[in-house]
Coordinates of C-alpha atoms and ligand atoms in Angstrom, one line a residue:
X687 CA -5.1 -26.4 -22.9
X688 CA -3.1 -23.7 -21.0
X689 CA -0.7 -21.8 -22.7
X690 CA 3.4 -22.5 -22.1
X691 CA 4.8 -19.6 -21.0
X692 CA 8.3 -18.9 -22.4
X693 CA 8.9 -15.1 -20.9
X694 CA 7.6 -13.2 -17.8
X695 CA 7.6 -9.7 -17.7
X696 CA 7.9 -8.1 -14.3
X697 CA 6.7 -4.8 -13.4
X698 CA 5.6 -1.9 -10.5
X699 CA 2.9 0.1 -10.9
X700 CA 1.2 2.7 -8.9
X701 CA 2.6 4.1 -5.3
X702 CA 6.0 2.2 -4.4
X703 CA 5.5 0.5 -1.2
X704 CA 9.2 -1.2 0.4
X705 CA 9.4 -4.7 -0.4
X706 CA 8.4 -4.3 -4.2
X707 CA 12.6 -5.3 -4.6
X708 CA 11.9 -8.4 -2.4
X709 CA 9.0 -9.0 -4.6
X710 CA 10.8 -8.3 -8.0
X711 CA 13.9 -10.6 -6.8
X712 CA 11.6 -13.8 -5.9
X713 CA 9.3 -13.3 -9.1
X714 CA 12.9 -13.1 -11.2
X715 CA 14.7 -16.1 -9.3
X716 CA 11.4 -18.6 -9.2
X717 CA 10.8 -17.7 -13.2
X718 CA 14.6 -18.6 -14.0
X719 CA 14.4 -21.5 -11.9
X720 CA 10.9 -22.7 -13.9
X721 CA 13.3 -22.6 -17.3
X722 CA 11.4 -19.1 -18.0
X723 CA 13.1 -16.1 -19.3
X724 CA 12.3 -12.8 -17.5
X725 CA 12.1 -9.4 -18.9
X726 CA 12.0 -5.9 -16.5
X727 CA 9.4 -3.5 -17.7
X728 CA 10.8 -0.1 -16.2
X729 CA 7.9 2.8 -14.9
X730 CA 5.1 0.6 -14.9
X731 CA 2.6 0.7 -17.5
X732 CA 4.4 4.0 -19.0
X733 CA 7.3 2.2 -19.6
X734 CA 5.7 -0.7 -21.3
X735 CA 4.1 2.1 -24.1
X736 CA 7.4 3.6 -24.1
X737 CA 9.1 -0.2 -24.7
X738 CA 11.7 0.1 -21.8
X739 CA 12.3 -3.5 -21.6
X740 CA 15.6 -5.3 -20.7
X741 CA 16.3 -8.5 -20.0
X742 CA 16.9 -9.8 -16.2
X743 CA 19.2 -12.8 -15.3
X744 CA 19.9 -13.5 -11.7
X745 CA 22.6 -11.6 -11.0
X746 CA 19.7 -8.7 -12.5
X747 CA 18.1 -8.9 -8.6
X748 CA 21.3 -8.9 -6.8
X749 CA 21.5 -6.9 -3.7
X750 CA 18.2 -5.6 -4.1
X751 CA 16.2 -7.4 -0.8
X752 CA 17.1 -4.9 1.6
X753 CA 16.5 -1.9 -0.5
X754 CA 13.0 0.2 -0.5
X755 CA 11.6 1.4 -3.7
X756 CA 11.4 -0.6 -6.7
X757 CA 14.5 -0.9 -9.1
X758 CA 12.4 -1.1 -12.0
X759 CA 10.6 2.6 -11.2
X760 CA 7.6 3.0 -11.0
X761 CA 4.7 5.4 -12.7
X762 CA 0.7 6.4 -13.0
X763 CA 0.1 6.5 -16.4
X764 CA -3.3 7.6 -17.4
X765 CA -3.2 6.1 -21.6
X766 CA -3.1 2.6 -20.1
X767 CA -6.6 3.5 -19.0
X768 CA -7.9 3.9 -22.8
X769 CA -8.5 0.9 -24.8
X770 CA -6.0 2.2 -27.9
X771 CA -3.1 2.1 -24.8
X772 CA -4.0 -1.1 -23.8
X773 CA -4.3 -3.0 -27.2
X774 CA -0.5 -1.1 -27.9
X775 CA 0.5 -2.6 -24.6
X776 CA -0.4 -6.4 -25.6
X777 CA 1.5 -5.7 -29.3
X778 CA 4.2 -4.5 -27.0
X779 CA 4.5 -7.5 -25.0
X780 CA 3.9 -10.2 -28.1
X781 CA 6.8 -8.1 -30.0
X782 CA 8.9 -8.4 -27.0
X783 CA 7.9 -12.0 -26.7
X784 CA 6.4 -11.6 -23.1
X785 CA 3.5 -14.1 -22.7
X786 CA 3.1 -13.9 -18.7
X787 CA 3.1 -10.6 -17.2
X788 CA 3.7 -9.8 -13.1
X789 CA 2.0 -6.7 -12.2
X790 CA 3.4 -5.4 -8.7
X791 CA 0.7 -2.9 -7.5
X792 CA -2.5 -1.9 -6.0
X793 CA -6.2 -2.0 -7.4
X794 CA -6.2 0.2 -10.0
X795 CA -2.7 -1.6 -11.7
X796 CA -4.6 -4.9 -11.4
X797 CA -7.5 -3.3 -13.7
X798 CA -4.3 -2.7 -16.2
X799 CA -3.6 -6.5 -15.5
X800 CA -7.1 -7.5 -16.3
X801 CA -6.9 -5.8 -19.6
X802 CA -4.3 -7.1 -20.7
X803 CA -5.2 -10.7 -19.8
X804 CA -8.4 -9.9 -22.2
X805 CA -5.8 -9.0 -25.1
X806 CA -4.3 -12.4 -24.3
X807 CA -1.1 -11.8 -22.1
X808 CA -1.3 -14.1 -19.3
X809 CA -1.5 -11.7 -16.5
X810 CA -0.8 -12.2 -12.4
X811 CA -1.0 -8.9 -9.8
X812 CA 0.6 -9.0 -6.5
X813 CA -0.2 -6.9 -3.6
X814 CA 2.3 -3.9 -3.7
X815 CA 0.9 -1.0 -1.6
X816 CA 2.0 0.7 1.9
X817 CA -2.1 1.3 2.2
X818 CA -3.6 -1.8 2.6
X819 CA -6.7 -1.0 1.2
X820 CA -7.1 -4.2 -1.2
X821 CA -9.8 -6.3 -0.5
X822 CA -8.9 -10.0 -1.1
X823 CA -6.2 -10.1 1.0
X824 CA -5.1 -9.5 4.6
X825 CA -1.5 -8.5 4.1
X826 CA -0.2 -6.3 1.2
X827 CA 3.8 -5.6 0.7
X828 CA 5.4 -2.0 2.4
X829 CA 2.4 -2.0 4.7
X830 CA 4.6 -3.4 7.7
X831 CA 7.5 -0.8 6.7
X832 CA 5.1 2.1 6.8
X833 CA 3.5 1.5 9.9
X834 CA 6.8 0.9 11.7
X835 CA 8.3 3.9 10.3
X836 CA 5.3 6.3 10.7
X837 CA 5.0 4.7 14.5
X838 CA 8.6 6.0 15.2
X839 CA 8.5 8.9 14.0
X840 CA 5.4 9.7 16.3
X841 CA 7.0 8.5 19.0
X842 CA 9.3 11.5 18.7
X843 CA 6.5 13.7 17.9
X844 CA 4.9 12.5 21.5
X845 CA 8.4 13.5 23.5
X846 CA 8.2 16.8 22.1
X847 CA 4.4 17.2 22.4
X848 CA 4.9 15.9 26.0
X849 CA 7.4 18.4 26.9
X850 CA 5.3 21.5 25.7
X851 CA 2.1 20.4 26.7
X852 CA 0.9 20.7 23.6
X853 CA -2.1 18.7 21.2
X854 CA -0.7 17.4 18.2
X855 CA -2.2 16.4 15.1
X856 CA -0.5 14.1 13.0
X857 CA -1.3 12.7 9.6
X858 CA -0.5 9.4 7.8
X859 CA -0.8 8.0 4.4
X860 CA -3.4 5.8 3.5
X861 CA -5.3 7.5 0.4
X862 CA -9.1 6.9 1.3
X863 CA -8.5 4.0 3.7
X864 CA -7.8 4.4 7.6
X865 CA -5.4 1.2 8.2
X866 CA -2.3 2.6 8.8
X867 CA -4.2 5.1 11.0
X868 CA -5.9 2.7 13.1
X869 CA -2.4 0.5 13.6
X870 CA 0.0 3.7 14.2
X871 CA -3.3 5.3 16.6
X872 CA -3.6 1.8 18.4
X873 CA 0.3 1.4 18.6
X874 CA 0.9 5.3 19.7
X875 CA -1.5 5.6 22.1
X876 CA -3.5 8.4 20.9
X877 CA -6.2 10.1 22.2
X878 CA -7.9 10.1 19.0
X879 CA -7.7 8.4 15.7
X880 CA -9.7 9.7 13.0
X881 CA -10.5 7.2 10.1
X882 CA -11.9 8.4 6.9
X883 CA -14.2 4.9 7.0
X884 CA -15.5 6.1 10.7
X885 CA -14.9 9.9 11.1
X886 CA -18.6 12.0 11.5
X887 CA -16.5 15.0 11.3
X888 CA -17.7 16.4 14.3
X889 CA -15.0 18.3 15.7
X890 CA -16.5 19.6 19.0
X891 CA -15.7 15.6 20.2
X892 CA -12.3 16.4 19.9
X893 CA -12.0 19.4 21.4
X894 CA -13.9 18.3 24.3
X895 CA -12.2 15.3 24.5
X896 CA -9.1 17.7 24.8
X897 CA -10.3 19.6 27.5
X898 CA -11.7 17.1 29.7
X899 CA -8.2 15.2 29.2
X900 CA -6.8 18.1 30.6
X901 CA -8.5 18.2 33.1
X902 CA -8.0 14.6 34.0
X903 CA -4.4 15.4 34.0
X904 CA -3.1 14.8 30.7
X905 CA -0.1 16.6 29.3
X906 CA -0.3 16.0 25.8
X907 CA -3.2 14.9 23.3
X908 CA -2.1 12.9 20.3
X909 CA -4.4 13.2 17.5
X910 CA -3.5 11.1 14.1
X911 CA -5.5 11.6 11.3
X912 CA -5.7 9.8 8.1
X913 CA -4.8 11.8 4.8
X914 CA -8.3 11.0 3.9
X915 CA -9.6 13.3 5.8
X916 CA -6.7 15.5 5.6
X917 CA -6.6 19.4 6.4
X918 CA -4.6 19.0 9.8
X919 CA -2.8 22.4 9.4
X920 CA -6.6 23.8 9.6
X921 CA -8.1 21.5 11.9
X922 CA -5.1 22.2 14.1
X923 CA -6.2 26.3 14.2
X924 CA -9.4 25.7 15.1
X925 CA -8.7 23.3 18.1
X926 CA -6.4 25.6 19.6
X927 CA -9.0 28.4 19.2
X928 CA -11.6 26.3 20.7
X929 CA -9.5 24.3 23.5
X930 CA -7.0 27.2 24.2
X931 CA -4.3 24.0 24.3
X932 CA -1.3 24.6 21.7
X933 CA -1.6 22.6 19.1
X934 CA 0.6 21.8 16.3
X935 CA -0.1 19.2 12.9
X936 CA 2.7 17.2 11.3
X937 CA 2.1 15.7 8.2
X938 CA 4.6 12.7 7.5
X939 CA 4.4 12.6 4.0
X940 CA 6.6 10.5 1.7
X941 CA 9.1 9.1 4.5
X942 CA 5.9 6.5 5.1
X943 CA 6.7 5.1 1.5
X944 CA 10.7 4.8 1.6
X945 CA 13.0 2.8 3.5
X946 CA 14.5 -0.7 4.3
X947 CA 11.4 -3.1 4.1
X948 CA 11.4 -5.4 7.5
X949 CA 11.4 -8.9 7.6
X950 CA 8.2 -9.3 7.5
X951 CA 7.6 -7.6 3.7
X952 CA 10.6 -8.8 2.8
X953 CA 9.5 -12.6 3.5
X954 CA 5.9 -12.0 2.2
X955 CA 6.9 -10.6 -1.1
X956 CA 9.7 -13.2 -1.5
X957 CA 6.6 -16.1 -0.9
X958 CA 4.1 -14.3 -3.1
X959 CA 6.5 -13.3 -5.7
X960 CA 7.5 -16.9 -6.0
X961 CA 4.2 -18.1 -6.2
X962 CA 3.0 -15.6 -9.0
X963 CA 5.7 -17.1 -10.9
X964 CA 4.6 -20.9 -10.7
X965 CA 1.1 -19.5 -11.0
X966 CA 1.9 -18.1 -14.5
X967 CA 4.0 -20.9 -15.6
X968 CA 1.4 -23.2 -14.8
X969 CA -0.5 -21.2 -17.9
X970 CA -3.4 -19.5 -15.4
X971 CA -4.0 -16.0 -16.2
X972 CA -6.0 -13.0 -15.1
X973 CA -5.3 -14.1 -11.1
X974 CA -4.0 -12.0 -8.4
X975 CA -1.8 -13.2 -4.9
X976 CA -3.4 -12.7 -1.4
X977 CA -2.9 -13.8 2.1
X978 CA -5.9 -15.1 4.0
X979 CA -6.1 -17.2 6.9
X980 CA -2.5 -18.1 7.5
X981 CA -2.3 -19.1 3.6
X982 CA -0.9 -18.0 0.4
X983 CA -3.8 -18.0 -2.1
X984 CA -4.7 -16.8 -5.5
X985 CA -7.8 -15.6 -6.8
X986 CA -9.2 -14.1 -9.9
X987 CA -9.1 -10.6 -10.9
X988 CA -12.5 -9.9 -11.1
X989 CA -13.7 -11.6 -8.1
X990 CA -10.9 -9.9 -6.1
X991 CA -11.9 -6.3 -7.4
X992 CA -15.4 -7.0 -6.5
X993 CA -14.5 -7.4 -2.9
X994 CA -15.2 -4.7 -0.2
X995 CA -13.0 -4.4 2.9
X996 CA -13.9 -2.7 6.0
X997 CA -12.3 -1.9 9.1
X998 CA -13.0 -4.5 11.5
X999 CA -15.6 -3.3 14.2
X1000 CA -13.7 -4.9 17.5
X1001 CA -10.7 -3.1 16.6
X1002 CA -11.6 -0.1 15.9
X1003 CA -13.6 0.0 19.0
X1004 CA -10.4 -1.2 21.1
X1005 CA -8.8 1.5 19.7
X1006 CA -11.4 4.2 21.1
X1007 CA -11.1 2.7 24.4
X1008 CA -8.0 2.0 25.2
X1009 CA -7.3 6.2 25.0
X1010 CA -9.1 6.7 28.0
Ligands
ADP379 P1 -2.6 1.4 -7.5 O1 -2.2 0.3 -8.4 O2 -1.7 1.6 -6.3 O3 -4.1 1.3 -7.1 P2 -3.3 3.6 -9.3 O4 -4.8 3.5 -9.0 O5 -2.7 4.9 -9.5 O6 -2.4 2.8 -8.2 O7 -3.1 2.7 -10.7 C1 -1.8 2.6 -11.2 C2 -1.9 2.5 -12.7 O8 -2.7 1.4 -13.1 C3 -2.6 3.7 -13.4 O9 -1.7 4.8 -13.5 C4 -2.9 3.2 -14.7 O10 -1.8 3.1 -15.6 C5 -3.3 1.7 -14.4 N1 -4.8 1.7 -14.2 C6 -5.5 2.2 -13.2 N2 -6.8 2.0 -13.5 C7 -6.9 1.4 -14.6 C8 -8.0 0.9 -15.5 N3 -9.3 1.1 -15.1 N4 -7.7 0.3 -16.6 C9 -6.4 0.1 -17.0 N5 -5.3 0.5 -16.3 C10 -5.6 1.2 -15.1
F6P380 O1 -0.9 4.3 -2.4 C1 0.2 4.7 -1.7 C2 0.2 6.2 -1.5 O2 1.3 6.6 -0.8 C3 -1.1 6.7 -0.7 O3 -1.0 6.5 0.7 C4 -1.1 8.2 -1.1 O4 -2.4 8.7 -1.1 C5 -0.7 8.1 -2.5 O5 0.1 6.9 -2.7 C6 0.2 9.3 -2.9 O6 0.5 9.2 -4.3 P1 1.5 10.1 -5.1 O7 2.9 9.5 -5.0 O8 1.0 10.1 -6.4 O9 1.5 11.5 -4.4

């Protein structure tokens, strides 16, 4: 028989990504609203070794929606990786009384999830990560706030490049995945988008790309290249000694990660945080939230870290074409 869950623990692990507050809130609000006491576990899995639990009410999520980050912190903590961490993370939660457990996160928190379903903590992850880079799922929460905020501030890059004539390299977050690449490239209008899932790292393309552009007329060259392939300051040097075109790299960091999540993560952390609540209380365990085909679904852990994801083909030729 499935197990009655009497407390839910809530917490964020790995990068923050905007909308993990959203998330936090609907999680809270739907558990209260099941009869279900809710518990914050501050700095992710750090904080659950380190016992920083308090309890949440509603008033807890208050005036959180609009706000980036995660109130709860967040942290990478490498002893949750080791079986000893993991088996004092489960005491943790049976001292505390926490029987359902909301991880917030990417992949690697969900393999924390997974382990502590297996030392019998009911366990659901939702997709928390500005990278997009998990595998059952077609939306993850603070990708939609990245994109729009690294697309912006490229847009101001471009006036500037523009006005100098100059190439300009510019590189967005992603870890080893290219989807906020490929979005910012296709919604910038650069000249060329380098993917770590598609890059040969054949550089002489670029440059003569560069030239013949120039030649065609073209005043500036917009290059963005994903952090996973990386080394822009260098690979801006060599095409400026190569093309004879100035050319500069930005690299725009950490302001990818922060800021007011839009509507859209705001309203799809609200749904899956609800639904990771009634999925717990319901007594499943070990299950994770995605979006796929229009629909809110669950699936389990194991299956969903199993999964490969790829950048689709027709898009990411689009995006070479529509530079010309
Ligand atoms: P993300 O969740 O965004 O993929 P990380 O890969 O950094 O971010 O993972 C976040 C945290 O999840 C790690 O710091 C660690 O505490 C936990 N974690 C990662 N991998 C494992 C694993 N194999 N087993 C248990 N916990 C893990
Ligand atoms: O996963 C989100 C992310 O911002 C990645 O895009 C990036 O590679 C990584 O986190 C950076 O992590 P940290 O905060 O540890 O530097």
């Amino acid at each position: 028989m499935a197990k009655s869950i009497k407390t839910i623990g809530i917490l964020t692990s790995g990068g923050d990504a905007p909308g993990m507050n959203a998330a936090i809130r609907a999680v809270a609000r739907k558990a209260l609203s099941n009869g279900v006491k809710v518990k914050g576990i501050k700095r992710g899995y750090q904080g659950l070794l380190n016992e920083e639990i308090v309890d949440m009410e509603a008033r807890s999520v208050s005036d959180i929606i609009q706000r980036g980050g995660t109130i709860l912190g967040t942290a990478r903590c490498m002893e949750f990786k080791t079986e000893e961490g993991q088996q004092k993370g489960a005491d943790i939660c049976h001292k505390h009384g926490i029987d359902g457990l909301v991880v917030i996160g990417g992949d690697g928190s969900y393999m924390g999830a997974r382990a502590l379903s297996r030392h019998g903590i009911n366990t659901v992850g939702i997709p928390g990560t500005i990278d997009l880079d998990i595998a059952c799922t077609d939306y993850t929460i603070g990708f939609d706030t990245a994109v729009n905020t690294a697309m912006q501030a490229i847009d101001k890059v471009r006036d500037t490049s523009s006005s100098h004539e100059r190439c300009s390299i510019i590189e967005v977050m992603g870890r080893n995945a290219g989807y906020i690449a490929l979005w910012c490239g296709v919604a910038n209008g650069a000249e060329d988008i380098l993917l770590p899932e598609k890059y040969d790292y054949n550089e002489q393309n670029i440059i003569n790309n560069i030239i013949s552009n120039r030649k065609r007329g073209k005043t500036h060259h917009l290059i963005i290249n994903a952090e996973g392939i990386g080394h822009s300051t260098s690979m801006a040097r060599r095409i400026e000694a190569a093309t004879g075109v100035e050319t500069r790299a930005t690299i725009l960091g950490y302001m990818q990660r922060g800021g007011s999540p839009t509507c859209k993560d705001r309203y799809y952390a609200s749904i899956m945080g609800c639904l990771a609540s009634d999925i717990l209380c319901e007594g499943k365990t070990n299950r994770v939230i995605g979006y796929r085909g229009g629909k809110f679904i669950d699936f389990d852990i194991e299956e969903a870290l199993a999964m490969q994801k790829d950048i689709p083909e027709y898009e990411y030729r689009i995006s070479k074409l529509l530079a010309i």
